Coordinates of C-alpha atoms in Angstrom, one line a residue:
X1 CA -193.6 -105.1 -83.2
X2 CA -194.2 -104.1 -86.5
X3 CA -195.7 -106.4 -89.5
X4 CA -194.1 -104.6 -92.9
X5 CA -195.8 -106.5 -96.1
X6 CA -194.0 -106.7 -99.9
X7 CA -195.4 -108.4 -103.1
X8 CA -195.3 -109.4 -106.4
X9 CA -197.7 -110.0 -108.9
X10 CA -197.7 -113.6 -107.7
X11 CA -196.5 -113.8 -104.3
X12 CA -195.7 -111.9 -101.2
X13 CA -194.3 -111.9 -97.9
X14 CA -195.2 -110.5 -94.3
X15 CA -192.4 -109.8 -92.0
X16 CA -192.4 -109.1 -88.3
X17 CA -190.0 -106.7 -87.1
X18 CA -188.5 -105.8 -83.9
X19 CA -186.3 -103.3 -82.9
X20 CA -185.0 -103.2 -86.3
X21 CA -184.5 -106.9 -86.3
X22 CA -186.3 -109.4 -88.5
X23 CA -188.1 -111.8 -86.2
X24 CA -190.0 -113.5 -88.6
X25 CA -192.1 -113.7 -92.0
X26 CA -194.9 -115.4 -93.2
X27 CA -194.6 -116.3 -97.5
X28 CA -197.4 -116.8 -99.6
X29 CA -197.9 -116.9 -103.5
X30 CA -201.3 -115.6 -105.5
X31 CA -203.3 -118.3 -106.9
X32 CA -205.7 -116.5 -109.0
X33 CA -208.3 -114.1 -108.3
X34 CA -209.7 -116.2 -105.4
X35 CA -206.7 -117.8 -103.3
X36 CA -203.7 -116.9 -101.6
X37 CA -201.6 -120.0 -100.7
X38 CA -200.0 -119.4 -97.3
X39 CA -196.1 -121.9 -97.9
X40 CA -193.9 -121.1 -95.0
X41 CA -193.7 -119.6 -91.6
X42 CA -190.2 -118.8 -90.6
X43 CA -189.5 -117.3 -86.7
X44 CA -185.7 -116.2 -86.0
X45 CA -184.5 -118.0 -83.2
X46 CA -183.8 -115.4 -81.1
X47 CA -187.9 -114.8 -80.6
X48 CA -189.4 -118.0 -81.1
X49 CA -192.4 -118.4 -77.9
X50 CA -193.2 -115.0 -78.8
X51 CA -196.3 -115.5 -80.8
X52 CA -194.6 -114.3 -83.7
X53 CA -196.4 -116.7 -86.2
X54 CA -199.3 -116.3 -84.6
X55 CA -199.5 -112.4 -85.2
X56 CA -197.9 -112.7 -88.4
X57 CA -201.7 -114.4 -89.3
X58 CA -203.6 -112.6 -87.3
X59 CA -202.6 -109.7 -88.3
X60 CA -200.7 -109.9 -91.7
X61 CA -202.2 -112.3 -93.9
X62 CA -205.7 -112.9 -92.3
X63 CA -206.8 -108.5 -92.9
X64 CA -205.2 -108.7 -96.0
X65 CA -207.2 -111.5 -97.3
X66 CA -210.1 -110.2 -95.9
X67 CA -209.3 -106.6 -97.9
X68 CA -208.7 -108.5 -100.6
X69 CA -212.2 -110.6 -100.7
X70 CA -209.7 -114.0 -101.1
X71 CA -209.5 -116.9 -99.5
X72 CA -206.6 -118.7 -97.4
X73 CA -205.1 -122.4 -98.3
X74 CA -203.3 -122.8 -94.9
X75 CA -200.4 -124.9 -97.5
X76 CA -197.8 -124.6 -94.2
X77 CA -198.3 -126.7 -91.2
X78 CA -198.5 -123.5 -88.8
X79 CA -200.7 -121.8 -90.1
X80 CA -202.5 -125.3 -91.0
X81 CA -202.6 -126.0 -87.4
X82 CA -204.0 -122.3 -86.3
X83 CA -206.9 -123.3 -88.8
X84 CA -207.6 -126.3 -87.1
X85 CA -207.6 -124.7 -83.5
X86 CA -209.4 -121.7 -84.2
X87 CA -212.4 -122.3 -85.8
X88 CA -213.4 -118.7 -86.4
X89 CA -211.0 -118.6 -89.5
X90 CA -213.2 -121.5 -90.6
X91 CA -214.8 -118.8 -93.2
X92 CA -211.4 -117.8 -94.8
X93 CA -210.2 -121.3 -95.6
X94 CA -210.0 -122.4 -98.9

């Protein structure tokens, strides 16, 4: 799997991508210098059980808010939820 990022001077997008096929993205939008708001988590059907959300965090949005010294407001009920389990992203909430 591969996790491709794009953004825009106020939001962005990570994508999971398999065998050439979109299975999934994760959308957020820049809220100032401090926050990045994390809105939706989309997973194609064809690869949902997969952990695709779940990687999409772990290794999309989570490093890049860590690279970017920001902090996470988990705004969508996945990644909400993945907060609430996993208290060792405690430290990147918002």
């Amino acid at each position: 799997m591969e996790i491709k990022h794009e953004q825009s001077e106020s939001k962005g997008v990570f994508s999971a991508w398999i065998d050439g096929k979109k299975a999934g993205e994760m959308t957020y939008s820049v809220a100032g210098t401090a926050m990045i708001i994390v809105d939706s988590t989309h997973v194609d059907e064809a690869f949902k059980g997969q952990g695709i959300g779940v990687k999409l965090l772990n290794k999309g949005v989570v490093p890049f808010a860590k690279e970017k010294k920001v902090k996470i407001m988990p705004l969508c009920p996945f990644v909400k939820a993945q907060f609430d389990r996993h208290p060792e992203l405690a430290p990147m909430r918002a």
